[in-house]
Short mmCIF file of C-alpha atoms in Angstrom, two decimals:
data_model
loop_
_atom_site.label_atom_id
_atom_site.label_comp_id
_atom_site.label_asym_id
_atom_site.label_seq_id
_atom_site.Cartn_x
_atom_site.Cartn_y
_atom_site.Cartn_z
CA UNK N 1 0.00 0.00 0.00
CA UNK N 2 0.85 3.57 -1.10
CA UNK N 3 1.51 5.44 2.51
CA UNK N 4 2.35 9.57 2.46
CA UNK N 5 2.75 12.41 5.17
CA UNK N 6 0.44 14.85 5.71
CA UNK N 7 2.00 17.76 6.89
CA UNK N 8 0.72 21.64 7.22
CA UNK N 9 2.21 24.82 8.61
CA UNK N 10 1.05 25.48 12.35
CA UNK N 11 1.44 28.00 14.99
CA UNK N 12 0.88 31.11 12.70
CA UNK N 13 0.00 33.94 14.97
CA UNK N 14 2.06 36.09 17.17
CA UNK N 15 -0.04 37.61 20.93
CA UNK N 16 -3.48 37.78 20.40
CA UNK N 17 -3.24 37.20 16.16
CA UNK N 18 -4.13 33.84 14.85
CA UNK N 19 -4.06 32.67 11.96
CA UNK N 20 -4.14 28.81 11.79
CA UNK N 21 -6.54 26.79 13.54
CA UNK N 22 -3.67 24.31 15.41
CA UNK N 23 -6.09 22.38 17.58
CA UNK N 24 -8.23 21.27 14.58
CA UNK N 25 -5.64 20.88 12.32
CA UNK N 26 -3.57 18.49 14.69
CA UNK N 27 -6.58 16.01 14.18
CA UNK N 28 -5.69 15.45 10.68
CA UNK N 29 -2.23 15.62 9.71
CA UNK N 30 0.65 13.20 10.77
CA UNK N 31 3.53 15.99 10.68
CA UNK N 32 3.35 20.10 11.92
CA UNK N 33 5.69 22.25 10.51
CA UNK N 34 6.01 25.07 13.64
CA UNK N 35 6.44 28.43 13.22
CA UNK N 36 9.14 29.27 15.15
CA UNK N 37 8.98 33.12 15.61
CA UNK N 38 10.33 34.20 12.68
CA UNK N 39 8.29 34.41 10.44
CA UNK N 40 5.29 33.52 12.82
CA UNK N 41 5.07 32.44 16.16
CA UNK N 42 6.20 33.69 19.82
CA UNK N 43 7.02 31.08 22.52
CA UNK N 44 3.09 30.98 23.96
CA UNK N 45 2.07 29.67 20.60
CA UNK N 46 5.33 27.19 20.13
CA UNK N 47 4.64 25.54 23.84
CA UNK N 48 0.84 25.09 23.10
CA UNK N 49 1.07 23.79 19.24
CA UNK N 50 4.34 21.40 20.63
CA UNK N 51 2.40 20.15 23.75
CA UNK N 52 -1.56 19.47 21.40
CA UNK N 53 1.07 17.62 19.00
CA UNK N 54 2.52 15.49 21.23
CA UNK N 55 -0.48 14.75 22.72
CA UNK N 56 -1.92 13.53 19.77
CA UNK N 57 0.84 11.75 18.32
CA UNK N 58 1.92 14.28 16.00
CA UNK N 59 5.51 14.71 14.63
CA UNK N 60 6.87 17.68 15.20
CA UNK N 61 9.12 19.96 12.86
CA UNK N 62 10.94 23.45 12.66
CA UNK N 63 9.91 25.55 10.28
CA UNK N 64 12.38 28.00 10.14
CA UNK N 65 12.63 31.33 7.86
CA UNK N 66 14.13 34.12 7.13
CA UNK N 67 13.56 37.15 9.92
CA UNK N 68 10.76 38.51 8.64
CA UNK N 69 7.55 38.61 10.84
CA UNK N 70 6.28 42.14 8.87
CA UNK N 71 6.67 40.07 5.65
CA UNK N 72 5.55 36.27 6.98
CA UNK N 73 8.48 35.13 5.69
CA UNK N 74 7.80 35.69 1.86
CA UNK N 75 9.72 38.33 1.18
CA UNK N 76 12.89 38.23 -0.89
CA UNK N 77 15.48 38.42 1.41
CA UNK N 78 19.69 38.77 1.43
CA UNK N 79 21.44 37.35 4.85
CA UNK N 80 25.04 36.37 5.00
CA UNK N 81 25.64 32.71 5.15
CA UNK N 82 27.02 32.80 8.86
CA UNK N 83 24.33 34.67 9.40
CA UNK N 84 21.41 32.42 7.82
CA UNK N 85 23.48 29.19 9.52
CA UNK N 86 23.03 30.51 12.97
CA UNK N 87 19.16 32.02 13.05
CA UNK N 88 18.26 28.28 11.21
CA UNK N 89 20.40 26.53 14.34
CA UNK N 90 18.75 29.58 16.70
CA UNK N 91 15.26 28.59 15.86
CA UNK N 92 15.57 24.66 15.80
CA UNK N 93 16.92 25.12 19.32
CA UNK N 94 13.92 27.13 20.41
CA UNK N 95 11.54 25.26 19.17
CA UNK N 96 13.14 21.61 20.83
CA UNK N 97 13.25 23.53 24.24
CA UNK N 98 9.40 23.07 24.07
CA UNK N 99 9.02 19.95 22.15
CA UNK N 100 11.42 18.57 24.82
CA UNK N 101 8.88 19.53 27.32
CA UNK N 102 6.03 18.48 25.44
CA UNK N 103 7.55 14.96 26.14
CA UNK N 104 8.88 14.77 22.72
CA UNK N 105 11.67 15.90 20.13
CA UNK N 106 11.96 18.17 16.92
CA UNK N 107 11.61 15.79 14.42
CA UNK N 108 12.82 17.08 10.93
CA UNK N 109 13.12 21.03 9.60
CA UNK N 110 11.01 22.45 6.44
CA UNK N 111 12.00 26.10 5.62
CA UNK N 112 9.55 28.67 5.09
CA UNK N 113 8.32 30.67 2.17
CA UNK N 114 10.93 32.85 0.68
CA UNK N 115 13.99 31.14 2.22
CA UNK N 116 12.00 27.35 0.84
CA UNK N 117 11.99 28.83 -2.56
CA UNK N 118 15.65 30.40 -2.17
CA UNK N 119 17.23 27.36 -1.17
CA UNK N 120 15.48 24.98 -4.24
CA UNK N 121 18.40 26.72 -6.72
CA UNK N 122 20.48 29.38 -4.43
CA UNK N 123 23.66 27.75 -3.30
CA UNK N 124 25.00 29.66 -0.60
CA UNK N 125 21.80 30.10 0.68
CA UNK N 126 20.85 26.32 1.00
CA UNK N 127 24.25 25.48 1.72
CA UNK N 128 23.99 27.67 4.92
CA UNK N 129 20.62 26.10 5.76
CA UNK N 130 22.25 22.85 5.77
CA UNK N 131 24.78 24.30 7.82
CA UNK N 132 22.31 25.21 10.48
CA UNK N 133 20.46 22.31 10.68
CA UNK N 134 23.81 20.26 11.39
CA UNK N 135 24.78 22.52 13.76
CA UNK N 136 21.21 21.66 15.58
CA UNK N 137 21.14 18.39 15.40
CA UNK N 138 22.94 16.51 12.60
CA UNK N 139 20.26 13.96 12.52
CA UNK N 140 17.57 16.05 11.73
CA UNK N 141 15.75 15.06 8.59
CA UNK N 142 15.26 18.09 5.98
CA UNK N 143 11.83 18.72 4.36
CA UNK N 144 11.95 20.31 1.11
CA UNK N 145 11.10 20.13 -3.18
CA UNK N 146 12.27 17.48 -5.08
CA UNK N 147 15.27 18.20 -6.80
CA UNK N 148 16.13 21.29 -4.92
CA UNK N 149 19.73 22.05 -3.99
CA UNK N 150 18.37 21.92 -0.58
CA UNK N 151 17.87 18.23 -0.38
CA UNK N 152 20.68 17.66 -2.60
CA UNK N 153 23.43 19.57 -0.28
CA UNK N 154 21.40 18.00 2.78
CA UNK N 155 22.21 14.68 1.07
CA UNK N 156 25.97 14.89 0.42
CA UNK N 157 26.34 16.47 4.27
CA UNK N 158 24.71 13.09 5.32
CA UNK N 159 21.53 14.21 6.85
CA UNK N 160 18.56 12.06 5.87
CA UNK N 161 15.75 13.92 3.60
CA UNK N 162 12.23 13.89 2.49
CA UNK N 163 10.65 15.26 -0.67
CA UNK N 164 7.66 17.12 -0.96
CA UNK N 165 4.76 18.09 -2.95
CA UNK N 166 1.65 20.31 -2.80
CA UNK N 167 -1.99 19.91 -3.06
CA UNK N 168 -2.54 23.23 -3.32
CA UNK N 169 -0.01 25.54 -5.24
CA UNK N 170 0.40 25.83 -8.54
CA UNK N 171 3.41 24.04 -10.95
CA UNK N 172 5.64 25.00 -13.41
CA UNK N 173 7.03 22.58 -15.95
CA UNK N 174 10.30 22.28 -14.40
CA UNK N 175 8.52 20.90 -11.39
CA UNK N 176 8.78 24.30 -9.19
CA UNK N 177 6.18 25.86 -7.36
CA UNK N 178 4.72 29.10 -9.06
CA UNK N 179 5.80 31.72 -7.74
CA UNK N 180 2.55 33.30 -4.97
CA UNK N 181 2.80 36.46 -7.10
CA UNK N 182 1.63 35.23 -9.79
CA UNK N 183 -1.90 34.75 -11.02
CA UNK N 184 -3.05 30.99 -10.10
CA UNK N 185 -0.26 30.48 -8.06
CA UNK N 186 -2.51 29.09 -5.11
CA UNK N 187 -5.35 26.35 -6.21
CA UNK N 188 -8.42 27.45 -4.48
CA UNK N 189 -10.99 25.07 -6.03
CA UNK N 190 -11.44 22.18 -3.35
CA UNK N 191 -12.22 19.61 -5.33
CA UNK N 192 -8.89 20.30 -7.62
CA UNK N 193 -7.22 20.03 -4.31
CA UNK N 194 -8.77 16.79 -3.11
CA UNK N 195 -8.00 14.64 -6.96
CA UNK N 196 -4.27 16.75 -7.14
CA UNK N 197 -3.73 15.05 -3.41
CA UNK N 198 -4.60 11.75 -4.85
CA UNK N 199 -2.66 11.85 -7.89
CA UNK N 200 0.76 13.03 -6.43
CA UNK N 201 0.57 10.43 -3.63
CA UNK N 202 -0.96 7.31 -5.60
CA UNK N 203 0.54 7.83 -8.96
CA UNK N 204 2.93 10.81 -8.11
CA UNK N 205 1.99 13.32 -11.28
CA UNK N 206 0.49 16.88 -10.92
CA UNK N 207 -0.42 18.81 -13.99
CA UNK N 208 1.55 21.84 -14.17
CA UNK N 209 -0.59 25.31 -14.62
CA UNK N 210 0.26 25.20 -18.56
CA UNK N 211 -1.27 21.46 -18.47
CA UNK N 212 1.49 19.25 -18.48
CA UNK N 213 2.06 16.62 -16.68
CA UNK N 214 5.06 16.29 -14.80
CA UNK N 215 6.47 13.71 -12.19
CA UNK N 216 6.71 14.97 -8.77
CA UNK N 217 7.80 11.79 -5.99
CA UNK N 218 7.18 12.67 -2.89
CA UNK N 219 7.13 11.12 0.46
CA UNK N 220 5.22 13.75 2.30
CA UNK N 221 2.51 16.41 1.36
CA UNK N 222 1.65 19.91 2.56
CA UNK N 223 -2.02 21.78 2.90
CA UNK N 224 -1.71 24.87 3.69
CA UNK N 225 -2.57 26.01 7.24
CA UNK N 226 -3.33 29.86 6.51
CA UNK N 227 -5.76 29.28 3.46
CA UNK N 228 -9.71 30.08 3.94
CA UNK N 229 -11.64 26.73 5.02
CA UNK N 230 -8.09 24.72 5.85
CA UNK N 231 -9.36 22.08 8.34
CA UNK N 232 -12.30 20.91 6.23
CA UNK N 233 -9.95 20.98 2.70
CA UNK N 234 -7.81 18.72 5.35
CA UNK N 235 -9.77 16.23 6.59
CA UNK N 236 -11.44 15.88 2.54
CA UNK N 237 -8.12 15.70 1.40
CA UNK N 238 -7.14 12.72 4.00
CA UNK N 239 -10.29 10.92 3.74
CA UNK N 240 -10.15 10.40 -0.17
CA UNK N 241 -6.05 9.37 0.22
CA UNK N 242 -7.42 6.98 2.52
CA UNK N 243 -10.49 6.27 0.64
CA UNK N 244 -8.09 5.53 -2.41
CA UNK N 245 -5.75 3.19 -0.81
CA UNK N 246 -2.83 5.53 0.49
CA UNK N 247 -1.97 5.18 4.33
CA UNK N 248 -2.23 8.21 5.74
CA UNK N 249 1.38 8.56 8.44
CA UNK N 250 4.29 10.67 9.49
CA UNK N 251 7.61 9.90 7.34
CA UNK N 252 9.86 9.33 11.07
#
């Protein structure tokens, strides 16, 4: 039987803003990408979304970004590689102190926005992600695109790693993600969402947004936590995988 990851971006807010619903969400999906304060989140938000995830049996991962909490994270952005090495190493450790007292561990790191879609052909600026994530924990599995220098660097540093895809954003032929500027970057038609979920984890093809179809393996897939309606697209999108004959768990 098939089996993929659900994952999905959690602990969005910062004080009294919220943006993803974390309880809800943690009822669906097998891995939580946490905002770790960023982009999003403040330590409140990290303690709560580490201790309803470990409570539920949920795997918990870093999500770190560039520093950029006016921006979310999406904005283009130039740091230094010593720099970038120590905030990704900063925030993995900040996030552990509370998955440690959740009861559990920080279980792989996914990068954020602008820095994810930096690091899938920028060099220095993956190579430095790397770098933080061994100086971490050189364990630590690395979430990230197919093909991406990311994985690839993560791979000859000898940290395990996990490709993933997207139910929800929008392909280019050379397997990339449109960039969110663009029109029809985001897929906001539910159904589309629910038959692209099935197709990239049973048969592992997406159709691209000039109607291609293009191979995309991946071991783990991402709904978005901050789009309109995300906890009902979830739980459609897991009970069709399911439905179809994919087993729905965490990658570690």
């Amino acid at each position: 039987m098939t089996a993929i990851d659900l994952n999905a971006d959690l602990g969005e807010g910062f004080g009294h803003w919220r943006l993803t619903d974390d309880e809800q969400l943690l009822s669906v999906v097998t891995s939580a990408n946490v905002a770790c304060g960023f982009h999003a989140g403040d330590p409140v938000i990290m303690r709560r979304v580490c201790e309803l995830a470990a409570g539920r049996g949920v795997r918990i991962g870093a999500q770190v970004s560039y520093r950029d909490l006016a921006g979310f994270g999406r904005r283009a952005m130039d740091v230094p590689s010593e720099e970038l090495t120590a905030e990704v190493a900063y925030q993995i450790g900040a996030l552990e102190v509370f998955a440690r007292a959740a009861g559990t561990r920080v279980a792989y790191v996914k990068p954020h926005g602008a820095l994810y879609n930096r690091a899938v052909h920028d060099e220095e600026q993956a190579g430095a992600v790397v770098a933080g994530v061994r100086l971490a924990d050189a364990t630590l599995p690395v979430l990230g695109l197919p093909g991406s220098r990311l994985l690839d660097l993560a791979a000859e540093a000898g940290l395990p790693t996990v490709t993933e895809a997207f139910a929800d954003r929008a392909y280019t032929d050379q397997g990339t993600l449109v960039p969110r500027g663009e029109e029809g970057a985001v897929v906001t038609d539910p159904a589309a969402v629910v038959e692209r979920s099935v197709g990239l984890a049973r048969d592992g093809v997406v159709t691209s947004r000039s109607g291609n179809r293009i191979d995309v393996r991946a071991r783990s897939l991402c709904v978005h936590g901050d789009t309109a309606g995300a906890v009902e697209l979830a739980r459609q999108v897991r009970a069709r995988l399911e439905s179809s004959g994919v087993r729905v768990e965490a990658f570690v």
